[in-house]
């Protein structure tokens, strides 16, 4: 396990807030492909640097970035809508949780109320979580809307913790992107960062960094937490059966 610090074995969070894409759901590959599908439709092939620039962005910001890349700033809204449609099609046909996500979420749900803070639209987050069988564990899904600004602003994390009846200093965030880490840190949460290749900034923002959610030390800490002493703060979502299907083969299949 790569880590800068560690989680206090005597500390038990009152609330836990997860990011969704790349943390709970193996979706970054879908976002990357969706961006490629849309950009190729405009005659542009995105390179690796574009994937890095777009990771963790709100989908409208990603639409604006794609519009900038193709030299068509007037198309930002259209590109954002196409991006969402392509991503939804990919997730529906090939849903997959991140390694260890089901196990960690199940364990932590017995010790504290859970929420999700994401930069994606709420219906898309719920759709993604339901597709991998995780939605029923979460009491709230908080996304940018109204006065709630997207990550890296702290709003989604601060609001999620508030809805769970806690505060930042007594809550834990689990995140994979630098924008998300900054948001959680600014909201006062302790942060577990997750991913194979953390940047220096990511390590600096994290209380703990793990390669994936199966990390033995992280799971040992979670399993050692006491059971929740109070009831859940609200009704959980009810999951439905994940949609069938396999991954689409071509760009045309995605946009169909």
Short mmCIF file of N, CA and C in Angstrom, two decimals, residues 18-186:
data_model
loop_
_atom_site.label_atom_id
_atom_site.label_comp_id
_atom_site.label_asym_id
_atom_site.label_seq_id
_atom_site.Cartn_x
_atom_site.Cartn_y
_atom_site.Cartn_z
N UNK A 18 -18.59 8.62 -0.65
CA UNK A 18 -17.81 8.08 -1.76
C UNK A 18 -18.00 8.92 -3.02
N UNK A 19 -16.95 9.05 -3.80
CA UNK A 19 -17.09 9.42 -5.20
C UNK A 19 -17.66 8.21 -5.93
N UNK A 20 -18.15 8.42 -7.15
CA UNK A 20 -18.71 7.31 -7.91
C UNK A 20 -17.76 6.83 -9.01
N UNK A 21 -17.57 7.64 -10.04
CA UNK A 21 -16.79 7.22 -11.21
C UNK A 21 -15.33 7.01 -10.87
N UNK A 22 -14.83 5.81 -11.14
CA UNK A 22 -13.43 5.50 -10.88
C UNK A 22 -13.14 5.12 -9.45
N UNK A 23 -14.12 5.29 -8.57
CA UNK A 23 -13.98 4.91 -7.16
C UNK A 23 -14.84 3.70 -6.85
N UNK A 24 -16.13 3.81 -7.16
CA UNK A 24 -17.06 2.69 -6.95
C UNK A 24 -17.35 1.94 -8.24
N UNK A 25 -17.47 2.68 -9.32
CA UNK A 25 -17.83 2.09 -10.61
C UNK A 25 -16.66 2.22 -11.57
N UNK A 26 -16.34 1.13 -12.25
CA UNK A 26 -15.24 1.13 -13.22
C UNK A 26 -15.72 1.83 -14.49
N UNK A 27 -15.79 3.15 -14.39
CA UNK A 27 -16.44 3.94 -15.43
C UNK A 27 -15.49 4.81 -16.23
N UNK A 28 -14.27 5.02 -15.73
CA UNK A 28 -13.38 5.92 -16.46
C UNK A 28 -13.10 5.40 -17.87
N UNK A 29 -13.03 4.08 -18.02
CA UNK A 29 -12.83 3.52 -19.36
C UNK A 29 -14.03 3.84 -20.25
N UNK A 30 -15.24 3.88 -19.65
CA UNK A 30 -16.43 4.23 -20.42
C UNK A 30 -16.43 5.72 -20.77
N UNK A 31 -16.06 6.56 -19.80
CA UNK A 31 -15.98 8.00 -20.10
C UNK A 31 -14.95 8.26 -21.19
N UNK A 32 -13.80 7.59 -21.09
CA UNK A 32 -12.75 7.79 -22.09
C UNK A 32 -13.24 7.37 -23.48
N UNK A 33 -13.91 6.23 -23.53
CA UNK A 33 -14.41 5.79 -24.83
C UNK A 33 -15.52 6.71 -25.33
N UNK A 34 -16.40 7.14 -24.42
CA UNK A 34 -17.49 8.03 -24.82
C UNK A 34 -16.94 9.34 -25.38
N UNK A 35 -15.90 9.88 -24.73
CA UNK A 35 -15.29 11.11 -25.24
C UNK A 35 -14.71 10.87 -26.63
N UNK A 36 -14.07 9.71 -26.81
CA UNK A 36 -13.51 9.38 -28.12
C UNK A 36 -14.57 9.24 -29.19
N UNK A 37 -15.67 8.57 -28.83
CA UNK A 37 -16.77 8.39 -29.79
C UNK A 37 -17.29 9.75 -30.26
N UNK A 38 -17.53 10.64 -29.31
CA UNK A 38 -18.08 11.95 -29.65
C UNK A 38 -17.09 12.77 -30.47
N UNK A 39 -15.84 12.79 -30.04
CA UNK A 39 -14.84 13.60 -30.75
C UNK A 39 -14.56 13.06 -32.15
N UNK A 40 -14.54 11.74 -32.29
CA UNK A 40 -14.33 11.18 -33.63
C UNK A 40 -15.47 11.54 -34.56
N UNK A 41 -16.66 11.71 -33.99
CA UNK A 41 -17.79 12.15 -34.81
C UNK A 41 -17.58 13.55 -35.38
N UNK A 42 -16.68 14.31 -34.75
CA UNK A 42 -16.34 15.64 -35.24
C UNK A 42 -14.97 15.66 -35.92
N UNK A 43 -14.46 14.46 -36.23
CA UNK A 43 -13.21 14.36 -36.97
C UNK A 43 -11.96 14.56 -36.16
N UNK A 44 -12.04 14.33 -34.83
CA UNK A 44 -10.87 14.53 -33.98
C UNK A 44 -10.60 13.26 -33.17
N UNK A 45 -9.34 12.84 -33.11
CA UNK A 45 -8.95 11.67 -32.31
C UNK A 45 -8.22 12.15 -31.06
N UNK A 46 -8.81 11.98 -29.87
CA UNK A 46 -8.18 12.48 -28.64
C UNK A 46 -6.94 11.66 -28.26
N UNK A 47 -5.93 12.34 -27.73
CA UNK A 47 -4.72 11.68 -27.27
C UNK A 47 -4.74 11.46 -25.77
N UNK A 48 -3.68 10.84 -25.21
CA UNK A 48 -3.63 10.55 -23.77
C UNK A 48 -3.72 11.80 -22.91
N UNK A 49 -3.16 12.91 -23.39
CA UNK A 49 -3.18 14.14 -22.58
C UNK A 49 -4.60 14.66 -22.41
N UNK A 50 -5.46 14.41 -23.39
CA UNK A 50 -6.85 14.85 -23.27
C UNK A 50 -7.56 14.06 -22.16
N UNK A 51 -7.29 12.76 -22.08
CA UNK A 51 -7.90 11.94 -21.03
C UNK A 51 -7.52 12.46 -19.65
N UNK A 52 -6.27 12.86 -19.49
CA UNK A 52 -5.81 13.36 -18.19
C UNK A 52 -6.46 14.70 -17.87
N UNK A 53 -6.59 15.57 -18.86
CA UNK A 53 -7.20 16.89 -18.64
C UNK A 53 -8.69 16.77 -18.30
N UNK A 54 -9.34 15.77 -18.84
CA UNK A 54 -10.79 15.66 -18.69
C UNK A 54 -11.22 14.85 -17.47
N UNK A 55 -10.31 14.13 -16.85
CA UNK A 55 -10.67 13.27 -15.72
C UNK A 55 -11.18 14.11 -14.55
N UNK A 56 -12.34 13.73 -14.02
CA UNK A 56 -12.89 14.39 -12.85
C UNK A 56 -13.65 15.67 -13.14
N UNK A 57 -13.74 16.07 -14.42
CA UNK A 57 -14.47 17.28 -14.76
C UNK A 57 -15.98 17.05 -14.73
N UNK A 58 -16.73 18.09 -14.40
CA UNK A 58 -18.17 18.05 -14.59
C UNK A 58 -18.44 17.87 -16.08
N UNK A 59 -19.49 17.14 -16.43
CA UNK A 59 -19.69 16.81 -17.84
C UNK A 59 -19.86 18.06 -18.71
N UNK A 60 -20.42 19.15 -18.15
CA UNK A 60 -20.53 20.37 -18.95
C UNK A 60 -19.17 20.99 -19.20
N UNK A 61 -18.27 20.89 -18.21
CA UNK A 61 -16.91 21.38 -18.39
C UNK A 61 -16.18 20.53 -19.42
N UNK A 62 -16.47 19.22 -19.41
CA UNK A 62 -15.86 18.34 -20.40
C UNK A 62 -16.37 18.68 -21.80
N UNK A 63 -17.66 18.99 -21.91
CA UNK A 63 -18.21 19.42 -23.19
C UNK A 63 -17.53 20.67 -23.70
N UNK A 64 -17.27 21.61 -22.78
CA UNK A 64 -16.58 22.84 -23.17
C UNK A 64 -15.14 22.55 -23.59
N UNK A 65 -14.49 21.61 -22.89
CA UNK A 65 -13.12 21.25 -23.25
C UNK A 65 -13.09 20.59 -24.63
N UNK A 66 -14.04 19.71 -24.90
CA UNK A 66 -14.10 19.07 -26.21
C UNK A 66 -14.37 20.10 -27.30
N UNK A 67 -15.23 21.07 -27.01
CA UNK A 67 -15.52 22.12 -27.98
C UNK A 67 -14.26 22.94 -28.28
N UNK A 68 -13.47 23.17 -27.23
CA UNK A 68 -12.21 23.88 -27.41
C UNK A 68 -11.25 23.08 -28.29
N UNK A 69 -11.19 21.77 -28.04
CA UNK A 69 -10.27 20.90 -28.78
C UNK A 69 -10.60 20.88 -30.27
N UNK A 70 -11.88 20.86 -30.60
CA UNK A 70 -12.26 20.79 -32.02
C UNK A 70 -12.41 22.18 -32.64
N UNK A 71 -12.20 23.22 -31.83
CA UNK A 71 -12.30 24.58 -32.35
C UNK A 71 -13.71 25.03 -32.63
N UNK A 72 -14.69 24.48 -31.87
CA UNK A 72 -16.10 24.83 -32.06
C UNK A 72 -16.73 25.19 -30.72
N UNK A 73 -16.40 26.34 -30.14
CA UNK A 73 -16.93 26.69 -28.82
C UNK A 73 -18.45 26.74 -28.78
N UNK A 74 -19.08 26.94 -29.93
CA UNK A 74 -20.55 27.00 -29.98
C UNK A 74 -21.19 25.63 -29.79
N UNK A 75 -20.40 24.55 -29.85
CA UNK A 75 -20.93 23.19 -29.77
C UNK A 75 -20.81 22.58 -28.38
N UNK A 76 -20.42 23.35 -27.38
CA UNK A 76 -20.14 22.78 -26.05
C UNK A 76 -21.35 22.04 -25.48
N UNK A 77 -22.52 22.64 -25.55
CA UNK A 77 -23.72 22.00 -24.99
C UNK A 77 -24.07 20.73 -25.75
N UNK A 78 -23.99 20.78 -27.06
CA UNK A 78 -24.28 19.60 -27.88
C UNK A 78 -23.31 18.46 -27.57
N UNK A 79 -22.03 18.78 -27.42
CA UNK A 79 -21.03 17.77 -27.12
C UNK A 79 -21.27 17.15 -25.74
N UNK A 80 -21.65 17.98 -24.77
CA UNK A 80 -21.93 17.46 -23.43
C UNK A 80 -23.09 16.48 -23.45
N UNK A 81 -24.14 16.80 -24.18
CA UNK A 81 -25.30 15.91 -24.26
C UNK A 81 -24.95 14.61 -24.97
N UNK A 82 -24.17 14.69 -26.04
CA UNK A 82 -23.74 13.48 -26.73
C UNK A 82 -22.85 12.62 -25.83
N UNK A 83 -22.02 13.28 -25.04
CA UNK A 83 -21.14 12.57 -24.11
C UNK A 83 -21.96 11.77 -23.11
N UNK A 84 -22.98 12.38 -22.52
CA UNK A 84 -23.83 11.68 -21.56
C UNK A 84 -24.54 10.49 -22.20
N UNK A 85 -25.05 10.69 -23.39
CA UNK A 85 -25.78 9.60 -24.07
C UNK A 85 -24.84 8.43 -24.38
N UNK A 86 -23.64 8.73 -24.85
CA UNK A 86 -22.68 7.67 -25.17
C UNK A 86 -22.25 6.93 -23.91
N UNK A 87 -22.01 7.67 -22.83
CA UNK A 87 -21.60 7.04 -21.57
C UNK A 87 -22.70 6.13 -21.03
N UNK A 88 -23.93 6.61 -21.05
CA UNK A 88 -25.04 5.81 -20.54
C UNK A 88 -25.16 4.49 -21.31
N UNK A 89 -24.99 4.55 -22.63
CA UNK A 89 -25.08 3.33 -23.44
C UNK A 89 -23.97 2.34 -23.08
N UNK A 90 -22.78 2.85 -22.83
CA UNK A 90 -21.66 1.97 -22.50
C UNK A 90 -21.83 1.31 -21.14
N UNK A 91 -22.28 2.07 -20.14
CA UNK A 91 -22.49 1.51 -18.80
C UNK A 91 -23.60 0.47 -18.82
N UNK A 92 -24.67 0.76 -19.56
CA UNK A 92 -25.80 -0.17 -19.61
C UNK A 92 -25.39 -1.52 -20.16
N UNK A 93 -24.45 -1.52 -21.10
CA UNK A 93 -24.07 -2.77 -21.75
C UNK A 93 -22.91 -3.48 -21.05
N UNK A 94 -22.17 -2.75 -20.22
CA UNK A 94 -21.00 -3.37 -19.60
C UNK A 94 -20.74 -2.77 -18.22
N UNK A 95 -21.67 -2.97 -17.25
CA UNK A 95 -21.46 -2.41 -15.91
C UNK A 95 -20.43 -3.21 -15.13
N UNK A 96 -19.60 -2.52 -14.36
CA UNK A 96 -18.58 -3.22 -13.57
C UNK A 96 -18.18 -2.37 -12.37
N UNK A 97 -18.21 -2.95 -11.16
CA UNK A 97 -17.74 -2.20 -9.98
C UNK A 97 -16.22 -2.20 -9.93
N UNK A 98 -15.64 -1.24 -9.24
CA UNK A 98 -14.20 -1.24 -9.01
C UNK A 98 -13.85 -2.37 -8.04
N UNK A 99 -12.62 -2.84 -8.13
CA UNK A 99 -12.17 -3.93 -7.26
C UNK A 99 -12.33 -3.55 -5.79
N UNK A 100 -13.01 -4.41 -5.05
CA UNK A 100 -13.19 -4.20 -3.62
C UNK A 100 -14.32 -3.28 -3.24
N UNK A 101 -14.99 -2.66 -4.23
CA UNK A 101 -16.03 -1.68 -3.91
C UNK A 101 -17.19 -2.31 -3.14
N UNK A 102 -17.68 -3.44 -3.62
CA UNK A 102 -18.82 -4.06 -2.95
C UNK A 102 -18.48 -4.44 -1.52
N UNK A 103 -17.30 -5.01 -1.32
CA UNK A 103 -16.91 -5.46 0.01
C UNK A 103 -16.77 -4.28 0.97
N UNK A 104 -16.06 -3.22 0.54
CA UNK A 104 -15.84 -2.08 1.42
C UNK A 104 -17.14 -1.35 1.74
N UNK A 105 -17.97 -1.14 0.73
CA UNK A 105 -19.25 -0.46 0.95
C UNK A 105 -20.12 -1.26 1.91
N UNK A 106 -20.16 -2.57 1.74
CA UNK A 106 -20.97 -3.41 2.62
C UNK A 106 -20.51 -3.31 4.06
N UNK A 107 -19.20 -3.37 4.27
CA UNK A 107 -18.66 -3.28 5.63
C UNK A 107 -18.94 -1.91 6.25
N UNK A 108 -18.66 -0.85 5.50
CA UNK A 108 -18.83 0.50 6.05
C UNK A 108 -20.29 0.85 6.28
N UNK A 109 -21.20 0.26 5.50
CA UNK A 109 -22.62 0.56 5.68
C UNK A 109 -23.14 0.05 7.02
N UNK A 110 -22.42 -0.86 7.65
CA UNK A 110 -22.82 -1.37 8.96
C UNK A 110 -22.33 -0.48 10.09
N UNK A 111 -21.42 0.45 9.77
CA UNK A 111 -20.81 1.27 10.82
C UNK A 111 -21.20 2.74 10.76
N UNK A 112 -21.64 3.22 9.59
CA UNK A 112 -21.97 4.64 9.43
C UNK A 112 -22.88 4.82 8.22
N UNK A 113 -23.66 5.89 8.18
CA UNK A 113 -24.47 6.16 6.99
C UNK A 113 -23.57 6.58 5.83
N UNK A 114 -24.00 6.24 4.61
CA UNK A 114 -23.19 6.47 3.42
C UNK A 114 -23.91 7.39 2.44
N UNK A 115 -23.11 8.17 1.70
CA UNK A 115 -23.63 9.00 0.62
C UNK A 115 -22.63 8.98 -0.52
N UNK A 116 -23.06 9.47 -1.67
CA UNK A 116 -22.19 9.63 -2.83
C UNK A 116 -22.16 11.10 -3.21
N UNK A 117 -20.97 11.62 -3.50
CA UNK A 117 -20.79 12.98 -4.01
C UNK A 117 -20.15 12.87 -5.39
N UNK A 118 -20.83 13.38 -6.41
CA UNK A 118 -20.36 13.20 -7.78
C UNK A 118 -20.56 14.47 -8.58
N UNK A 119 -19.77 14.60 -9.65
CA UNK A 119 -19.94 15.71 -10.59
C UNK A 119 -20.92 15.39 -11.71
N UNK A 120 -21.43 14.17 -11.75
CA UNK A 120 -22.36 13.76 -12.81
C UNK A 120 -23.80 14.06 -12.41
N UNK A 121 -24.73 14.08 -13.36
CA UNK A 121 -26.14 14.25 -13.02
C UNK A 121 -26.62 13.12 -12.11
N UNK A 122 -27.56 13.44 -11.22
CA UNK A 122 -28.01 12.47 -10.22
C UNK A 122 -28.56 11.20 -10.85
N UNK A 123 -29.35 11.33 -11.92
CA UNK A 123 -29.94 10.14 -12.51
C UNK A 123 -28.87 9.23 -13.10
N UNK A 124 -27.79 9.82 -13.60
CA UNK A 124 -26.71 9.02 -14.17
C UNK A 124 -25.93 8.30 -13.07
N UNK A 125 -25.70 8.98 -11.95
CA UNK A 125 -25.01 8.35 -10.82
C UNK A 125 -25.85 7.19 -10.29
N UNK A 126 -27.13 7.43 -10.09
CA UNK A 126 -28.01 6.37 -9.59
C UNK A 126 -28.06 5.20 -10.56
N UNK A 127 -28.11 5.50 -11.85
CA UNK A 127 -28.11 4.47 -12.88
C UNK A 127 -26.83 3.63 -12.82
N UNK A 128 -25.68 4.29 -12.68
CA UNK A 128 -24.40 3.59 -12.61
C UNK A 128 -24.32 2.70 -11.37
N UNK A 129 -24.72 3.25 -10.22
CA UNK A 129 -24.67 2.48 -8.98
C UNK A 129 -25.64 1.31 -8.99
N UNK A 130 -26.82 1.55 -9.54
CA UNK A 130 -27.80 0.47 -9.63
C UNK A 130 -27.31 -0.63 -10.57
N UNK A 131 -26.62 -0.24 -11.62
CA UNK A 131 -26.13 -1.21 -12.60
C UNK A 131 -25.15 -2.20 -11.98
N UNK A 132 -24.42 -1.77 -10.95
CA UNK A 132 -23.44 -2.66 -10.32
C UNK A 132 -23.92 -3.14 -8.94
N UNK A 133 -25.19 -2.90 -8.61
CA UNK A 133 -25.77 -3.44 -7.39
C UNK A 133 -25.37 -2.74 -6.11
N UNK A 134 -25.03 -1.45 -6.17
CA UNK A 134 -24.58 -0.73 -4.98
C UNK A 134 -25.54 0.35 -4.49
N UNK A 135 -26.51 0.72 -5.28
CA UNK A 135 -27.31 1.90 -4.98
C UNK A 135 -28.03 1.80 -3.63
N UNK A 136 -28.48 0.61 -3.26
CA UNK A 136 -29.28 0.47 -2.05
C UNK A 136 -28.50 0.75 -0.77
N UNK A 137 -27.18 0.80 -0.85
CA UNK A 137 -26.38 1.08 0.34
C UNK A 137 -26.35 2.57 0.70
N UNK A 138 -26.73 3.44 -0.23
CA UNK A 138 -26.51 4.87 -0.06
C UNK A 138 -27.81 5.61 0.25
N UNK A 139 -27.72 6.50 1.23
CA UNK A 139 -28.89 7.27 1.64
C UNK A 139 -29.08 8.52 0.80
N UNK A 140 -28.00 9.06 0.27
CA UNK A 140 -28.09 10.30 -0.51
C UNK A 140 -27.10 10.26 -1.66
N UNK A 141 -27.49 10.86 -2.76
CA UNK A 141 -26.60 11.13 -3.90
C UNK A 141 -26.61 12.64 -4.09
N UNK A 142 -25.45 13.27 -3.92
CA UNK A 142 -25.35 14.73 -4.01
C UNK A 142 -24.54 15.10 -5.24
N UNK A 143 -25.11 15.96 -6.06
CA UNK A 143 -24.47 16.38 -7.31
C UNK A 143 -24.59 17.90 -7.45
N UNK A 144 -23.83 18.49 -8.36
CA UNK A 144 -23.93 19.94 -8.56
C UNK A 144 -25.30 20.32 -9.13
N UNK A 145 -26.03 21.09 -8.40
CA UNK A 145 -27.31 21.63 -8.87
C UNK A 145 -27.70 22.78 -7.96
N UNK A 146 -28.35 23.79 -8.53
CA UNK A 146 -28.70 24.97 -7.74
C UNK A 146 -27.44 25.62 -7.20
N UNK A 147 -27.40 25.86 -5.88
CA UNK A 147 -26.22 26.52 -5.30
C UNK A 147 -25.03 25.58 -5.09
N UNK A 148 -25.21 24.29 -5.31
CA UNK A 148 -24.14 23.31 -5.08
C UNK A 148 -23.22 23.27 -6.29
N UNK A 149 -21.98 23.72 -6.10
CA UNK A 149 -21.02 23.80 -7.19
C UNK A 149 -20.27 22.48 -7.35
N UNK A 150 -19.72 22.22 -8.56
CA UNK A 150 -19.00 20.96 -8.79
C UNK A 150 -17.64 20.93 -8.12
N UNK A 151 -17.11 19.74 -7.95
CA UNK A 151 -15.72 19.60 -7.51
C UNK A 151 -14.82 20.30 -8.54
N UNK A 152 -13.78 20.98 -8.11
CA UNK A 152 -13.09 20.91 -6.81
C UNK A 152 -13.66 21.81 -5.71
N UNK A 153 -14.79 22.49 -5.95
CA UNK A 153 -15.43 23.19 -4.84
C UNK A 153 -15.86 22.16 -3.79
N UNK A 154 -15.93 22.54 -2.53
CA UNK A 154 -16.25 21.57 -1.47
C UNK A 154 -17.74 21.25 -1.35
N UNK A 155 -18.59 21.89 -2.16
CA UNK A 155 -20.03 21.87 -1.92
C UNK A 155 -20.66 20.48 -1.87
N UNK A 156 -20.30 19.60 -2.83
CA UNK A 156 -20.95 18.28 -2.86
C UNK A 156 -20.63 17.48 -1.61
N UNK A 157 -19.38 17.54 -1.16
CA UNK A 157 -19.01 16.81 0.05
C UNK A 157 -19.62 17.45 1.30
N UNK A 158 -19.58 18.77 1.36
CA UNK A 158 -20.15 19.44 2.53
C UNK A 158 -21.64 19.16 2.65
N UNK A 159 -22.35 19.18 1.52
CA UNK A 159 -23.79 18.92 1.54
C UNK A 159 -24.08 17.45 1.87
N UNK A 160 -23.28 16.54 1.35
CA UNK A 160 -23.49 15.12 1.65
C UNK A 160 -23.34 14.85 3.14
N UNK A 161 -22.29 15.41 3.73
CA UNK A 161 -22.07 15.22 5.17
C UNK A 161 -23.20 15.84 5.98
N UNK A 162 -23.65 17.02 5.55
CA UNK A 162 -24.77 17.67 6.25
C UNK A 162 -26.01 16.80 6.22
N UNK A 163 -26.32 16.24 5.05
CA UNK A 163 -27.51 15.40 4.93
C UNK A 163 -27.41 14.13 5.76
N UNK A 164 -26.19 13.68 6.00
CA UNK A 164 -25.98 12.48 6.81
C UNK A 164 -25.95 12.81 8.30
N UNK A 165 -26.11 14.08 8.65
CA UNK A 165 -26.19 14.47 10.05
C UNK A 165 -24.86 14.59 10.75
N UNK A 166 -23.79 14.84 9.99
CA UNK A 166 -22.47 14.94 10.59
C UNK A 166 -21.80 16.23 10.14
N UNK A 167 -20.49 16.28 10.27
CA UNK A 167 -19.71 17.42 9.81
C UNK A 167 -18.39 16.91 9.25
N UNK A 168 -17.66 17.79 8.57
CA UNK A 168 -16.47 17.37 7.86
C UNK A 168 -15.43 16.67 8.72
N UNK A 169 -15.16 17.19 9.90
CA UNK A 169 -14.07 16.63 10.70
C UNK A 169 -14.39 15.24 11.23
N UNK A 170 -15.65 14.85 11.21
CA UNK A 170 -16.04 13.52 11.68
C UNK A 170 -16.45 12.59 10.55
N UNK A 171 -16.08 12.96 9.32
CA UNK A 171 -16.50 12.17 8.16
C UNK A 171 -15.30 11.76 7.32
N UNK A 172 -15.50 10.72 6.53
CA UNK A 172 -14.46 10.18 5.66
C UNK A 172 -14.93 10.25 4.21
N UNK A 173 -14.02 10.63 3.32
CA UNK A 173 -14.28 10.61 1.88
C UNK A 173 -13.40 9.55 1.23
N UNK A 174 -13.91 8.96 0.15
CA UNK A 174 -13.13 8.01 -0.65
C UNK A 174 -13.18 8.50 -2.08
N UNK A 175 -12.01 8.80 -2.66
CA UNK A 175 -11.92 9.52 -3.94
C UNK A 175 -10.77 9.01 -4.81
N UNK A 176 -10.89 9.24 -6.13
CA UNK A 176 -9.81 8.84 -7.03
C UNK A 176 -9.21 9.99 -7.83
N UNK A 177 -9.89 11.14 -7.92
CA UNK A 177 -9.38 12.23 -8.74
C UNK A 177 -8.86 13.38 -7.89
N UNK A 178 -7.92 14.13 -8.43
CA UNK A 178 -7.37 15.27 -7.70
C UNK A 178 -8.45 16.32 -7.43
N UNK A 179 -9.33 16.56 -8.42
CA UNK A 179 -10.43 17.50 -8.19
C UNK A 179 -11.30 17.05 -7.02
N UNK A 180 -11.60 15.76 -6.96
CA UNK A 180 -12.41 15.24 -5.87
C UNK A 180 -11.69 15.29 -4.53
N UNK A 181 -10.40 14.99 -4.54
CA UNK A 181 -9.62 15.06 -3.31
C UNK A 181 -9.60 16.49 -2.77
N UNK A 182 -9.43 17.45 -3.68
CA UNK A 182 -9.43 18.85 -3.25
C UNK A 182 -10.78 19.24 -2.65
N UNK A 183 -11.85 18.78 -3.29
CA UNK A 183 -13.20 19.10 -2.79
C UNK A 183 -13.41 18.55 -1.39
N UNK A 184 -13.06 17.28 -1.19
CA UNK A 184 -13.25 16.65 0.11
C UNK A 184 -12.39 17.31 1.18
N UNK A 185 -11.15 17.59 0.83
CA UNK A 185 -10.24 18.22 1.78
C UNK A 185 -10.74 19.60 2.18
N UNK A 186 -11.23 20.37 1.20
CA UNK A 186 -11.74 21.71 1.49
C UNK A 186 -13.00 21.67 2.34
#
